[in-house]
mmCIF file of C-alpha atoms in Angstrom:
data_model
loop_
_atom_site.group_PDB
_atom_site.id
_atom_site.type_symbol
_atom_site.label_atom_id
_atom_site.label_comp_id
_atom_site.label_asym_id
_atom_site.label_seq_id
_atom_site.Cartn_x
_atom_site.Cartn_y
_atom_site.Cartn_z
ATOM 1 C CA UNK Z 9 -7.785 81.957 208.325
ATOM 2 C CA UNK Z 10 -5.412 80.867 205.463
ATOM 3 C CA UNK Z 11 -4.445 82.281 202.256
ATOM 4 C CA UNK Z 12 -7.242 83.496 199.767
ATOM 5 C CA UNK Z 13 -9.976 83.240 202.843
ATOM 6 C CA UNK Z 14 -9.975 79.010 203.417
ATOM 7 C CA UNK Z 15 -9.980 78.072 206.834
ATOM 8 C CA UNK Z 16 -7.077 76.584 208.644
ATOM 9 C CA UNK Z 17 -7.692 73.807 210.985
ATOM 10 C CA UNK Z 18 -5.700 74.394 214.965
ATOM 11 C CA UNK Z 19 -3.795 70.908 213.227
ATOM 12 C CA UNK Z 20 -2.801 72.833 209.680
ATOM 13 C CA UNK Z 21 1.316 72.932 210.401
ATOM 14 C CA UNK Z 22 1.280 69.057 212.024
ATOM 15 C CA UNK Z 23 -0.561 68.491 208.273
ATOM 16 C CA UNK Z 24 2.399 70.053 206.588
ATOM 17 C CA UNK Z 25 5.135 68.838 209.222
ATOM 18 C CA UNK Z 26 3.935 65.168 207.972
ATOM 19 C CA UNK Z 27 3.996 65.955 204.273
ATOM 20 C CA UNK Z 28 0.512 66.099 203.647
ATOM 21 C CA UNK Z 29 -0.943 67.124 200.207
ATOM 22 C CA UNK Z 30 -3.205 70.249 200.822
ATOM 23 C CA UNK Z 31 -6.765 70.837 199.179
ATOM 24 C CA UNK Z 32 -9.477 73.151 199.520
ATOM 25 C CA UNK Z 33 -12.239 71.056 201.105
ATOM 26 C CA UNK Z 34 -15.826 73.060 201.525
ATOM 27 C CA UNK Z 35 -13.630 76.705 202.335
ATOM 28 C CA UNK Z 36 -11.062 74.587 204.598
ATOM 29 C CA UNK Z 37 -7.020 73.564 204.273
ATOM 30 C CA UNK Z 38 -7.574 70.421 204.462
ATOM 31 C CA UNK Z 39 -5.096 66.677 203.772
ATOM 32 C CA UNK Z 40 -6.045 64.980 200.568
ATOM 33 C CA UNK Z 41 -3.536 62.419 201.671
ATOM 34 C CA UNK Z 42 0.276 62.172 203.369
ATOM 35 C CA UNK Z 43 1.245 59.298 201.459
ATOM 36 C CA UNK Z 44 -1.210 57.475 199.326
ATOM 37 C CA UNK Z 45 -5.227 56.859 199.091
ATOM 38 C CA UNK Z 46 -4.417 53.425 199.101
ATOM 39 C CA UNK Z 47 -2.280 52.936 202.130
ATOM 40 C CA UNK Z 48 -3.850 55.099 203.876
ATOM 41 C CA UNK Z 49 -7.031 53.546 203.713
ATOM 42 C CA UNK Z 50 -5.312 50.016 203.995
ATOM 43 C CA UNK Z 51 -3.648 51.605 207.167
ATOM 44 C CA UNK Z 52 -6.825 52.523 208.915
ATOM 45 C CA UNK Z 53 -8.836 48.875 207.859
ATOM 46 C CA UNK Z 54 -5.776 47.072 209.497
ATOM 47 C CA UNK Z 55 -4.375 49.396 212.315
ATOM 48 C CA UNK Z 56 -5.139 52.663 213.251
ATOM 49 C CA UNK Z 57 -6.203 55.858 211.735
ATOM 50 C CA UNK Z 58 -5.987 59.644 212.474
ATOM 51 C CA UNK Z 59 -8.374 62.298 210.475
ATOM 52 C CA UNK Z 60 -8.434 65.874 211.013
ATOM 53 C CA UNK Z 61 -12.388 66.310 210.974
ATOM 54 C CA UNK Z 62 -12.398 69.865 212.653
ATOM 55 C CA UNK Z 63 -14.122 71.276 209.389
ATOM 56 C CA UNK Z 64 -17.267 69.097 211.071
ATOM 57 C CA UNK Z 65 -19.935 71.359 212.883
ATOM 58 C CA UNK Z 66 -20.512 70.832 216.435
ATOM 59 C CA UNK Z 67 -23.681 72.380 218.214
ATOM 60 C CA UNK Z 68 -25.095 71.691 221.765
ATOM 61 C CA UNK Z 69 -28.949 71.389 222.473
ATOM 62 C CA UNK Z 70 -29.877 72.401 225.912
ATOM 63 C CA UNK Z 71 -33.464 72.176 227.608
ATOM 64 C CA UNK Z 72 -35.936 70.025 229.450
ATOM 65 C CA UNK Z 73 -37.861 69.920 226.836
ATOM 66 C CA UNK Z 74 -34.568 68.909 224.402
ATOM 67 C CA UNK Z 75 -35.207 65.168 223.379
ATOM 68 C CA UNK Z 76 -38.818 65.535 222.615
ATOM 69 C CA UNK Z 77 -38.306 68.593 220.596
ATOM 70 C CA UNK Z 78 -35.289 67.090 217.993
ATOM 71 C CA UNK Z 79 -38.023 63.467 218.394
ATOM 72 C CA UNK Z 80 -40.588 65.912 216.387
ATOM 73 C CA UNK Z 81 -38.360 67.473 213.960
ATOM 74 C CA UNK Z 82 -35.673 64.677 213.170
ATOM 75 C CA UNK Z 83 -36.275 60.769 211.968
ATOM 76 C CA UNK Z 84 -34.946 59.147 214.877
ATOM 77 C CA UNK Z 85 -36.812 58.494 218.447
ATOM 78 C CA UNK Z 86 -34.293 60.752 220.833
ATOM 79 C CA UNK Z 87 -36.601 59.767 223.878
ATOM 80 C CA UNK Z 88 -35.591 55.980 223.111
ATOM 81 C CA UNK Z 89 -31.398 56.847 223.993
ATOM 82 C CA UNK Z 90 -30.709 56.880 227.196
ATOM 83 C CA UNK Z 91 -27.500 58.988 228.863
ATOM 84 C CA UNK Z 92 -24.492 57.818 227.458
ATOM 85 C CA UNK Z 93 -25.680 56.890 223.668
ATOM 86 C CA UNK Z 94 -25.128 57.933 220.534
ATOM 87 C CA UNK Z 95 -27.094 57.799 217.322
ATOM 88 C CA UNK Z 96 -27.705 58.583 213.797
ATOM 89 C CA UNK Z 97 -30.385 60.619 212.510
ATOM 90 C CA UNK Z 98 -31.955 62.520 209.050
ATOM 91 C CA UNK Z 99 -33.636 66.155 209.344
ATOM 92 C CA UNK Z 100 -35.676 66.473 206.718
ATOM 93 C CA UNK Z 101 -38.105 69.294 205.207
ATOM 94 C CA UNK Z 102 -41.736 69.725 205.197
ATOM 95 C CA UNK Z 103 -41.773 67.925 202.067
ATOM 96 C CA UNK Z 104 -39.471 64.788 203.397
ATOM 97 C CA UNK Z 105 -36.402 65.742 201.615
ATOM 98 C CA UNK Z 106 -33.493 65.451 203.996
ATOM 99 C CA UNK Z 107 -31.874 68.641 204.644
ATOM 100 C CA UNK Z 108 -28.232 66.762 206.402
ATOM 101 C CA UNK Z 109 -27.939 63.647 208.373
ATOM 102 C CA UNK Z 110 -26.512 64.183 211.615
ATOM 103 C CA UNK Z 111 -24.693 62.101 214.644
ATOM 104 C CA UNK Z 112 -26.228 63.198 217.491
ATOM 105 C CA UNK Z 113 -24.948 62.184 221.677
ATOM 106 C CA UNK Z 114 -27.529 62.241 224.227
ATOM 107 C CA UNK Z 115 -25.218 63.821 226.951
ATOM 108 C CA UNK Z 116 -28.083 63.755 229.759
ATOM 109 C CA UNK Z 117 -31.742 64.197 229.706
ATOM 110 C CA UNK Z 118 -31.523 68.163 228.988
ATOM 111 C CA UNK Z 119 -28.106 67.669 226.789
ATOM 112 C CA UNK Z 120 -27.610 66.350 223.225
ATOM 113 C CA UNK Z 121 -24.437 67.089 221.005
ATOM 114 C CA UNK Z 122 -25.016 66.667 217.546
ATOM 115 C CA UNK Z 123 -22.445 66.857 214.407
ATOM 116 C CA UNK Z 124 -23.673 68.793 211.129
ATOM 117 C CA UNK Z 125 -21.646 68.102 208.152
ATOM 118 C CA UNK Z 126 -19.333 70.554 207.048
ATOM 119 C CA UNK Z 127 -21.024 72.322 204.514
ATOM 120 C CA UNK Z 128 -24.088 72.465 205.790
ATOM 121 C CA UNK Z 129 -23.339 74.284 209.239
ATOM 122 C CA UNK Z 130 -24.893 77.352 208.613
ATOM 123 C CA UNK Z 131 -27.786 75.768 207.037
ATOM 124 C CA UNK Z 132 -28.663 73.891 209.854
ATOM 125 C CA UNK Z 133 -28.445 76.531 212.633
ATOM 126 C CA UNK Z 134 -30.859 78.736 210.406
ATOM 127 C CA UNK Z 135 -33.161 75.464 210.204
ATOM 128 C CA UNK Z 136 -32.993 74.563 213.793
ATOM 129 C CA UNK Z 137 -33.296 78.040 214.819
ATOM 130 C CA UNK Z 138 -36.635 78.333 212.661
ATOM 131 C CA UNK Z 139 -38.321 75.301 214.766
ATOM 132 C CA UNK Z 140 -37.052 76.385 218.271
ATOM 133 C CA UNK Z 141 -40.136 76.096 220.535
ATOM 134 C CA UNK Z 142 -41.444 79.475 220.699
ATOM 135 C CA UNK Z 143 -41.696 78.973 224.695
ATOM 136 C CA UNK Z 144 -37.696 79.174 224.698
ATOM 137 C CA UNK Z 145 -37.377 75.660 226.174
ATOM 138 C CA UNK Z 146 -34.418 74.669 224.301
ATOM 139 C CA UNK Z 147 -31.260 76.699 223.449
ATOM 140 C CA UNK Z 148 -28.699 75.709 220.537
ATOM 141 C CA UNK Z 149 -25.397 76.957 220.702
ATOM 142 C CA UNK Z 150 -22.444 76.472 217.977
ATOM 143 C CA UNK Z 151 -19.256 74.947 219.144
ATOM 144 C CA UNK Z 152 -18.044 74.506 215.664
ATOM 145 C CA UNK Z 153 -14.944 77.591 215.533
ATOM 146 C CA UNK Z 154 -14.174 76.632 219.038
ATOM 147 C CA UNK Z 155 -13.540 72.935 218.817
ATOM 148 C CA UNK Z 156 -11.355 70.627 216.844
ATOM 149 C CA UNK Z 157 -12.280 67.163 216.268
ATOM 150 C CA UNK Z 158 -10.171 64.286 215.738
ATOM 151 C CA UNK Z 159 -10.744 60.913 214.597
ATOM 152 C CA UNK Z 160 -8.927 57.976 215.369
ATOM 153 C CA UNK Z 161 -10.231 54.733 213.765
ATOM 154 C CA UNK Z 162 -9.426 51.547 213.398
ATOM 155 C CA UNK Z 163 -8.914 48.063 214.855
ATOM 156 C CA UNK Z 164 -6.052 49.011 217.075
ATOM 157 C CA UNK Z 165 -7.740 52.480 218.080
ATOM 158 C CA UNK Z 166 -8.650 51.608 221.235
ATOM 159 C CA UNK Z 167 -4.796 50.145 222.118
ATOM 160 C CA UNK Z 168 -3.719 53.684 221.303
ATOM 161 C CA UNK Z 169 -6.096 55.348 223.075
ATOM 162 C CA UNK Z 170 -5.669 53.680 225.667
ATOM 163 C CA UNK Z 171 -1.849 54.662 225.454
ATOM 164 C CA UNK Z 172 -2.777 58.269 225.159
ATOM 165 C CA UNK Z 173 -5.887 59.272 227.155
ATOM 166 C CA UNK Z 174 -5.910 55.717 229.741
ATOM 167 C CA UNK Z 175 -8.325 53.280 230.223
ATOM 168 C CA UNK Z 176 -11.180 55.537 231.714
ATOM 169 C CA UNK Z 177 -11.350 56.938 228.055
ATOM 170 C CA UNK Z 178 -11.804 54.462 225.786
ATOM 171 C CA UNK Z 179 -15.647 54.185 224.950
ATOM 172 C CA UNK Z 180 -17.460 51.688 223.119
ATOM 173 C CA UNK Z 181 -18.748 52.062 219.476
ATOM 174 C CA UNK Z 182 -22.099 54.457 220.243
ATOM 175 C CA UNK Z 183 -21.215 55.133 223.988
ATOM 176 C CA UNK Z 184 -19.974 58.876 224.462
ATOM 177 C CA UNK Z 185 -18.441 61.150 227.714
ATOM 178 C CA UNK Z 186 -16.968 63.738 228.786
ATOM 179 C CA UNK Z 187 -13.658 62.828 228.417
ATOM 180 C CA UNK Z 188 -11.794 61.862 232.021
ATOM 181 C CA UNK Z 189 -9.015 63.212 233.787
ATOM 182 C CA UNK Z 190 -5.330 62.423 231.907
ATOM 183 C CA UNK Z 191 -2.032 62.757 232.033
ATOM 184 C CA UNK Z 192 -1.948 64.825 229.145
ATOM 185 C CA UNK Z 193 -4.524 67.278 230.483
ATOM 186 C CA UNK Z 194 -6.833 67.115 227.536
ATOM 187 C CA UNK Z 195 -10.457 68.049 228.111
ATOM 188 C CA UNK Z 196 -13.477 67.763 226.170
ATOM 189 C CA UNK Z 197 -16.026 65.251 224.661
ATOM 190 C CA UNK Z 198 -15.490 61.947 223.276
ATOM 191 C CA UNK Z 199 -17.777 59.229 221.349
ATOM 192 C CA UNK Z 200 -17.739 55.702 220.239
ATOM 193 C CA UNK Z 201 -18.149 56.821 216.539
ATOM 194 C CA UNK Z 202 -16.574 57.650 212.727
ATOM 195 C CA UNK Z 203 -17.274 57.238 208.943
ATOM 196 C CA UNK Z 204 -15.202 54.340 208.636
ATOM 197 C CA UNK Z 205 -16.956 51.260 210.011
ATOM 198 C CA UNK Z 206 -14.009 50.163 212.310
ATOM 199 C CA UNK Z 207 -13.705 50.689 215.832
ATOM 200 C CA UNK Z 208 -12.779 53.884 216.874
ATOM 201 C CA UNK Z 209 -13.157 57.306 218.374
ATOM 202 C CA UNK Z 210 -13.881 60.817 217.830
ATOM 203 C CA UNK Z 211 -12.172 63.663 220.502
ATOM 204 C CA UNK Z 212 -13.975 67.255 220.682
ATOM 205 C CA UNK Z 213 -11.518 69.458 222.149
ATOM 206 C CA UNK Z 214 -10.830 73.213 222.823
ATOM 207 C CA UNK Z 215 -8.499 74.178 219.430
ATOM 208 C CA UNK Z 216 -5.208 74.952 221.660
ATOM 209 C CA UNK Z 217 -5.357 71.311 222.751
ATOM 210 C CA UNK Z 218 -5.239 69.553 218.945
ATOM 211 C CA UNK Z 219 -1.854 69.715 218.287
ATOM 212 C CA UNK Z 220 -0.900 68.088 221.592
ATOM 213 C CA UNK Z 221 -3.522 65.156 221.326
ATOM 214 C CA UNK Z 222 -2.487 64.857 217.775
ATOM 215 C CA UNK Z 223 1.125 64.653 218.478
ATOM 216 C CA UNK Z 224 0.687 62.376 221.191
ATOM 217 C CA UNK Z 225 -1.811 59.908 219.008
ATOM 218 C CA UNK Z 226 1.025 59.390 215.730
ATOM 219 C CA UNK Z 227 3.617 59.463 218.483
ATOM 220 C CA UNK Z 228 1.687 56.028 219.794
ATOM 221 C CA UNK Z 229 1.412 54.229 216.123
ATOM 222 C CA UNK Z 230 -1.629 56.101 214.720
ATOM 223 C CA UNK Z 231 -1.098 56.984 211.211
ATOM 224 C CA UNK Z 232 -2.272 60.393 209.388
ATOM 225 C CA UNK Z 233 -5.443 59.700 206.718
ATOM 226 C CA UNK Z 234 -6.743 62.154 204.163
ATOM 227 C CA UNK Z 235 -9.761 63.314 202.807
ATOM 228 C CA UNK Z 236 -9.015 60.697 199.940
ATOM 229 C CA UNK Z 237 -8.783 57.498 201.952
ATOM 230 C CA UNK Z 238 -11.787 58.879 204.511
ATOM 231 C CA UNK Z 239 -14.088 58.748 201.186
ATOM 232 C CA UNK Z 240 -12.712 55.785 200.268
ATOM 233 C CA UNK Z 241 -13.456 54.164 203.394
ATOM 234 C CA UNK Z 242 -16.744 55.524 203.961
ATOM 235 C CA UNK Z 243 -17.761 53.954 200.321
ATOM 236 C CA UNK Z 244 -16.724 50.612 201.356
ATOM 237 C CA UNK Z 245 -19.114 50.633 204.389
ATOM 238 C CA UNK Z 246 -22.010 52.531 201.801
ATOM 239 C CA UNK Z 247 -22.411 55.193 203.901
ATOM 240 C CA UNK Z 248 -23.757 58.389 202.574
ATOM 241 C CA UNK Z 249 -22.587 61.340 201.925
ATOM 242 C CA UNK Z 250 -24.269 65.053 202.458
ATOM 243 C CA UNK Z 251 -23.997 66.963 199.231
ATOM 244 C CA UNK Z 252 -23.154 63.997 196.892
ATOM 245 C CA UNK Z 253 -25.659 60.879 197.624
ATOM 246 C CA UNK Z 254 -28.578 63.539 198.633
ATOM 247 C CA UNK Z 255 -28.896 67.399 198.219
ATOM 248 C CA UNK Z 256 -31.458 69.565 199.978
ATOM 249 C CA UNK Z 257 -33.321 71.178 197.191
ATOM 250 C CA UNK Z 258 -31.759 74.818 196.351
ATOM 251 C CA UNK Z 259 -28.714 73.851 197.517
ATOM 252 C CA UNK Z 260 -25.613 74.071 194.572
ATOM 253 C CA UNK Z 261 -24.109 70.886 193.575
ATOM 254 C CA UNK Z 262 -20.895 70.104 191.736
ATOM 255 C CA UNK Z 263 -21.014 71.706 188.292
ATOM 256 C CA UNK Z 264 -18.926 68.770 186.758
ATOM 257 C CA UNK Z 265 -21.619 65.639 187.850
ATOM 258 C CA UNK Z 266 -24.966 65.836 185.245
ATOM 259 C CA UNK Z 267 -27.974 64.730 186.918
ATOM 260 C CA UNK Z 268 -31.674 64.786 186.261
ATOM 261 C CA UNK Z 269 -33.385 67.968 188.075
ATOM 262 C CA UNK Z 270 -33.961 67.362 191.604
ATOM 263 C CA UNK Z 271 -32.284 63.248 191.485
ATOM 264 C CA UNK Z 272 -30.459 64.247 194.727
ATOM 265 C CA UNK Z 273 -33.326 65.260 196.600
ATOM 266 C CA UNK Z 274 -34.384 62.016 198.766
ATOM 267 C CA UNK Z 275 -36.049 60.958 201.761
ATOM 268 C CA UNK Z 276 -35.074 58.535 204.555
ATOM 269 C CA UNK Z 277 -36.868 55.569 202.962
ATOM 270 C CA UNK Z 278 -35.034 56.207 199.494
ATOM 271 C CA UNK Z 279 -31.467 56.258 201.056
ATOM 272 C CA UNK Z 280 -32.110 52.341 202.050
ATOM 273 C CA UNK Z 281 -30.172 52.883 205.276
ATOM 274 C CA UNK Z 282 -31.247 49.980 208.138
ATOM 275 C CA UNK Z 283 -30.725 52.970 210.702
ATOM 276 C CA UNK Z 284 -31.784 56.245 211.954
ATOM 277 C CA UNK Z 285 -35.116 56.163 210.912
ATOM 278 C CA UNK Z 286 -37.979 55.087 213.135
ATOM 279 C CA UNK Z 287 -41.670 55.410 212.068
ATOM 280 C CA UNK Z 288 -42.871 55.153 215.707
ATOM 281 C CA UNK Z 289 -43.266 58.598 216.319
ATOM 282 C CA UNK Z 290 -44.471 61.775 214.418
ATOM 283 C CA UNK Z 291 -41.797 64.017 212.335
ATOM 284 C CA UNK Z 292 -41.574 66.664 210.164
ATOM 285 C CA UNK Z 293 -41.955 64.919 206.422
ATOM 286 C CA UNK Z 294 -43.017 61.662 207.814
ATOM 287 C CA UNK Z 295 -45.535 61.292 205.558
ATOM 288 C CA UNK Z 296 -43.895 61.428 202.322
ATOM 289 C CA UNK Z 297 -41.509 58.491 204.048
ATOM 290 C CA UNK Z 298 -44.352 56.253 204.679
ATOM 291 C CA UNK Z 299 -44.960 56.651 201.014
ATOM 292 C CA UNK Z 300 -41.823 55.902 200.098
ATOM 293 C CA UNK Z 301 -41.293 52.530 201.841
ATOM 294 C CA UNK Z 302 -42.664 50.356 199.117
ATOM 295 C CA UNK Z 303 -42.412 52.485 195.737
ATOM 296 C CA UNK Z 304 -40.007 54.799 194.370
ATOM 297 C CA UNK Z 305 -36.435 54.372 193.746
ATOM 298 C CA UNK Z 306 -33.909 52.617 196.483
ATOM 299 C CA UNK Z 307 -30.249 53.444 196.846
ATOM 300 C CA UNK Z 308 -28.536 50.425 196.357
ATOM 301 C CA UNK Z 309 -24.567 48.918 195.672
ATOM 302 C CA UNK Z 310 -22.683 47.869 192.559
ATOM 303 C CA UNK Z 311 -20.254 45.710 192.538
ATOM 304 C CA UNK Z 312 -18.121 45.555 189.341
ATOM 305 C CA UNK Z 313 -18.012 41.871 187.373
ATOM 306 C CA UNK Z 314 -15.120 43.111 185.150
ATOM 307 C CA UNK Z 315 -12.117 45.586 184.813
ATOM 308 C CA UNK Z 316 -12.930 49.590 183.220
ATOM 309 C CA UNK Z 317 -12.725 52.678 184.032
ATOM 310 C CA UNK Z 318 -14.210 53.007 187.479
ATOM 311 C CA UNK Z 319 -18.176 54.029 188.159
ATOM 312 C CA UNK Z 320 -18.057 57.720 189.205
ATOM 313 C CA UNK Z 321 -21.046 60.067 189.930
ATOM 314 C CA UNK Z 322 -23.140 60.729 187.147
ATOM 315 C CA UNK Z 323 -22.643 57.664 185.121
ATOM 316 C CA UNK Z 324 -26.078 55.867 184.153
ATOM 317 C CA UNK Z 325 -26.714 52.730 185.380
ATOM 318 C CA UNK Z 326 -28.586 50.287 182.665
ATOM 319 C CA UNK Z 327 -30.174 47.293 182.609
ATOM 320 C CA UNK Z 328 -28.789 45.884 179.722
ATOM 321 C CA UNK Z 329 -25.045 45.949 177.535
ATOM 322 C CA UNK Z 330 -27.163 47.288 174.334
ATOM 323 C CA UNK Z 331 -27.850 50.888 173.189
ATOM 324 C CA UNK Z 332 -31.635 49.707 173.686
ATOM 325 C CA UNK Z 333 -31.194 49.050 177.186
ATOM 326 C CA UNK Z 334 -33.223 50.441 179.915
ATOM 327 C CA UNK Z 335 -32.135 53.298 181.773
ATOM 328 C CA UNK Z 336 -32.264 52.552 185.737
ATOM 329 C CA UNK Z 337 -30.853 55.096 187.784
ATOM 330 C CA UNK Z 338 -27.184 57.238 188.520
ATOM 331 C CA UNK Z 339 -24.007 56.539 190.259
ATOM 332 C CA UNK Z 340 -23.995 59.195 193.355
ATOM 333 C CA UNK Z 341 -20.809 57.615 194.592
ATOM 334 C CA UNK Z 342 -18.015 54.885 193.197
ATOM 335 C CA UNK Z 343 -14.480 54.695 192.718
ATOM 336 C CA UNK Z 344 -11.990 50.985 193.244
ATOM 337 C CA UNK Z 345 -11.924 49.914 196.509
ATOM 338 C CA UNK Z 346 -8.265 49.580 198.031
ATOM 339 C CA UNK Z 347 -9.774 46.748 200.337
ATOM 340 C CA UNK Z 348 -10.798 44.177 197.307
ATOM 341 C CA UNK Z 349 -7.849 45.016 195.230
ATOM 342 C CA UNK Z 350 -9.285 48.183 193.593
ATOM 343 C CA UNK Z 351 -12.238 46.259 192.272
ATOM 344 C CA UNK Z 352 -15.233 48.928 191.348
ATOM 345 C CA UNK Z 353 -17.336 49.833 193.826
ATOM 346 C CA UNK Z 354 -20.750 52.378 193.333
ATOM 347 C CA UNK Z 355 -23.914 53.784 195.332
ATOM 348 C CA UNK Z 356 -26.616 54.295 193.138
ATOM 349 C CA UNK Z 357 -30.372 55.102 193.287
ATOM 350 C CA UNK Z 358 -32.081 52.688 191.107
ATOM 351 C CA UNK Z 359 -35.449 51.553 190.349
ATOM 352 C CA UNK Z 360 -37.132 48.810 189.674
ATOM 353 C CA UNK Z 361 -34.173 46.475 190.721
ATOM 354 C CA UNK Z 362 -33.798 43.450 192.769
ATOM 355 C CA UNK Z 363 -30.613 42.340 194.850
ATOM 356 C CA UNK Z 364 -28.412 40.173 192.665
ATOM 357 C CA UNK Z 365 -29.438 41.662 189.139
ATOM 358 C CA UNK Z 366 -26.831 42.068 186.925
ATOM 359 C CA UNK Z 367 -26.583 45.809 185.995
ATOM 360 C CA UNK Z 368 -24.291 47.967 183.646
ATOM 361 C CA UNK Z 369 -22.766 51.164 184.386
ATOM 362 C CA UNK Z 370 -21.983 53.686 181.739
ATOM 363 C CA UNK Z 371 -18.615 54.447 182.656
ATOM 364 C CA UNK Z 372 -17.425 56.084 179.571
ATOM 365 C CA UNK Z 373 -19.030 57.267 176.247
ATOM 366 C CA UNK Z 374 -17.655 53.376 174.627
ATOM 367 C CA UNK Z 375 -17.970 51.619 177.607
ATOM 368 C CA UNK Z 376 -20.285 49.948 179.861
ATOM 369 C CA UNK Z 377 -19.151 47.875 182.609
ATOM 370 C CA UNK Z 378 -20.805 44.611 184.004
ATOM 371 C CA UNK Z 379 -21.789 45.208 187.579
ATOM 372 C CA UNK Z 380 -24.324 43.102 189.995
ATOM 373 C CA UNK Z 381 -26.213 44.645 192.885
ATOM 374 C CA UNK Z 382 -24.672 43.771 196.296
ATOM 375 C CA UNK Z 383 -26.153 44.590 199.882
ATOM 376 C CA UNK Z 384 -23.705 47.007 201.585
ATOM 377 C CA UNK Z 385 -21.380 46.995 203.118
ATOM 378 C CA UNK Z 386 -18.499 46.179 200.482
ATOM 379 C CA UNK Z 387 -16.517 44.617 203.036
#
């Protein structure tokens, strides 16, 4: 526990040993960046990159019963992965609002890890507790205070990795395992996934092991990224985000971004993601999914035609440069994007739109930038 109750990663004094600018991130001490967004992020697209992610929830499912159960109650078909896989899934409400998205590793046929984002830890446990089978067929338990994760990313991930943890640990991208036998002695979980889009890995290990693996990963070319650059990257690849491009209804959201109430609330169908969902089997808020295949509004990309100040969330999107112009949607995520030169990048839910329609976006009370609508990823 740090100062003023925010937790303290088992990595918090390698943070500070390397400089690192210190934030509170969702109750946690938590890099911002070391040197700069924008290297940083450059860093990880053309090397290798190390995040502290140990503010991440971890739970284990456990049962015979366990891949049929989180089948019925989450968007993707578990009984479709077999031993070894990885995925990406939405929970989502009786009403098909999506509570968090989740990545989920089918350890064996009675085993599944699964990663809840940070905020919404406690949340999820109570949900996943309230839909337990009441025949006590699966068992959660939360790994979350226990474990730190670390996330090296990156085209050159697996050459450091390989450095650090040998050959027998490097997995491909959506292949997971216990991690094997090393020199180093580390111990735990490992998985062919991140919130970057490049290559790379993420380690689950006991806490007393971080600062070891950490060490050992810089010591081997990886470079420390921030919070900053990890948003950064994760926009690039349009990738959501839990809490800012979807809310669960009742849930508080960020005082200083004006939406209508309710925008955030979405389903699967809404979020326009090509993955996690599958319609072949039945799931809590299915339904309202199905309905929202072919109407409603679509989350879509932005790409700025001119220089301003950047799209942030909250700015309207509009059809049109006049004051008459039709109002479309909001910006839940934007910012310049250090890979194209800090062009102006957004996410926005938007309706009645088609790909390639020009689009402005209100990104200050004078000004309204000229943006077109671009199939993600950025880059």
């Amino acid at each position: 526990m740090g100062d003023g109750g925010l937790v303290r990663t088992a990595l918090y004094e390698m943070h500070l040993e390397s400089g690192a600018k210190i934030v509170d991130f969702h109750g946690f001490e938590l890099p911002i960046w070391y040197t700069s967004i924008q290297d940083e992020h450059l860093s990880c697209r053309k090397k290798s990159g190390l995040f502290d992610v140990s503010h991440m929830g971890f739970f284990e499912f456990q049962g015979s019963e366990v891949l049929s159960w989180l089948s019925s109650i989450g968007t993707q078909q578990y009984m479709n992965f077999a031993n070894g896989r990885c995925g990406y899934t939405h929970f989502l409400d009786q009403n098909g609002n999506i509570i968090d998205d989740m990545i989920f590793a089918v350890a064996s046929d009675h085993r599944v890890l699964g990663v809840p984002n940070a905020s919404m830890i406690s949340t999820m446990w109570d949900w996943f507790q309230s839909n337990l089978p009441e025949d006590g067929s699966v068992e959660i338990r939360d790994l979350s205070e226990d474990t730190s994760i670390i996330a090296l990313q990156g085209p050159e991930s697996s050459l450091v990795l390989e450095q650090v943890l040998g050959p027998e640990n490097v997995v491909s991208r959506f292949r997971c395992q216990e991690i094997s036998p090393n020199n180093l002695g580390i111990t735990g979980w490992i998985q062919g996934t991140g919130y970057t889009g490049e290559r790379g890995v993420e380690i689950f290990i006991p806490n007393n092991q971080a600062a070891k693996l950490w060490s050992s990963l810089v010591g081997s070319g990886a470079i420390p990224v921030g919070l900053g650059a990890r948003d950064t990257l994760r926009l690039e690849k349009g990738y959501l985000l839990s809490g800012q491009d979807f809310l669960w209804p009742g849930l508080s959201i960020n005082p200083e971004v004006e939406f209508p109430e309710g925008f955030l609330a979405r389903n699967s169908a809404e979020t326009n993601i090509p993955f996690g969902l599958n319609l072949d089997h039945d799931f809590i808020g299915k339904e309202y999914v199905t309905q929202s295949m072919s109407e409603g509004s679509k989350w879509h990309g932005l790409l700025c035609q001119e220089k301003g100040p950047f799209p942030r969330p909250g700015h309207r999107v509009l059809d049109g440069p006049d004051d008459n112009a039709r109002l479309v949607g909001y910006v839940t995520s934007g910012g310049p994007s250090p890979s194209l030169n800090r062009v102006g990048i957004a996410l926005a839910y938007l309706d009645g739109v088609v790909l390639g329609q020009e689009l402005w976006i209100q990104t200050s009370s004078r000004r309204k930038v000229r943006s077109v609508i671009v199939k993600t990823p950025f880059v």
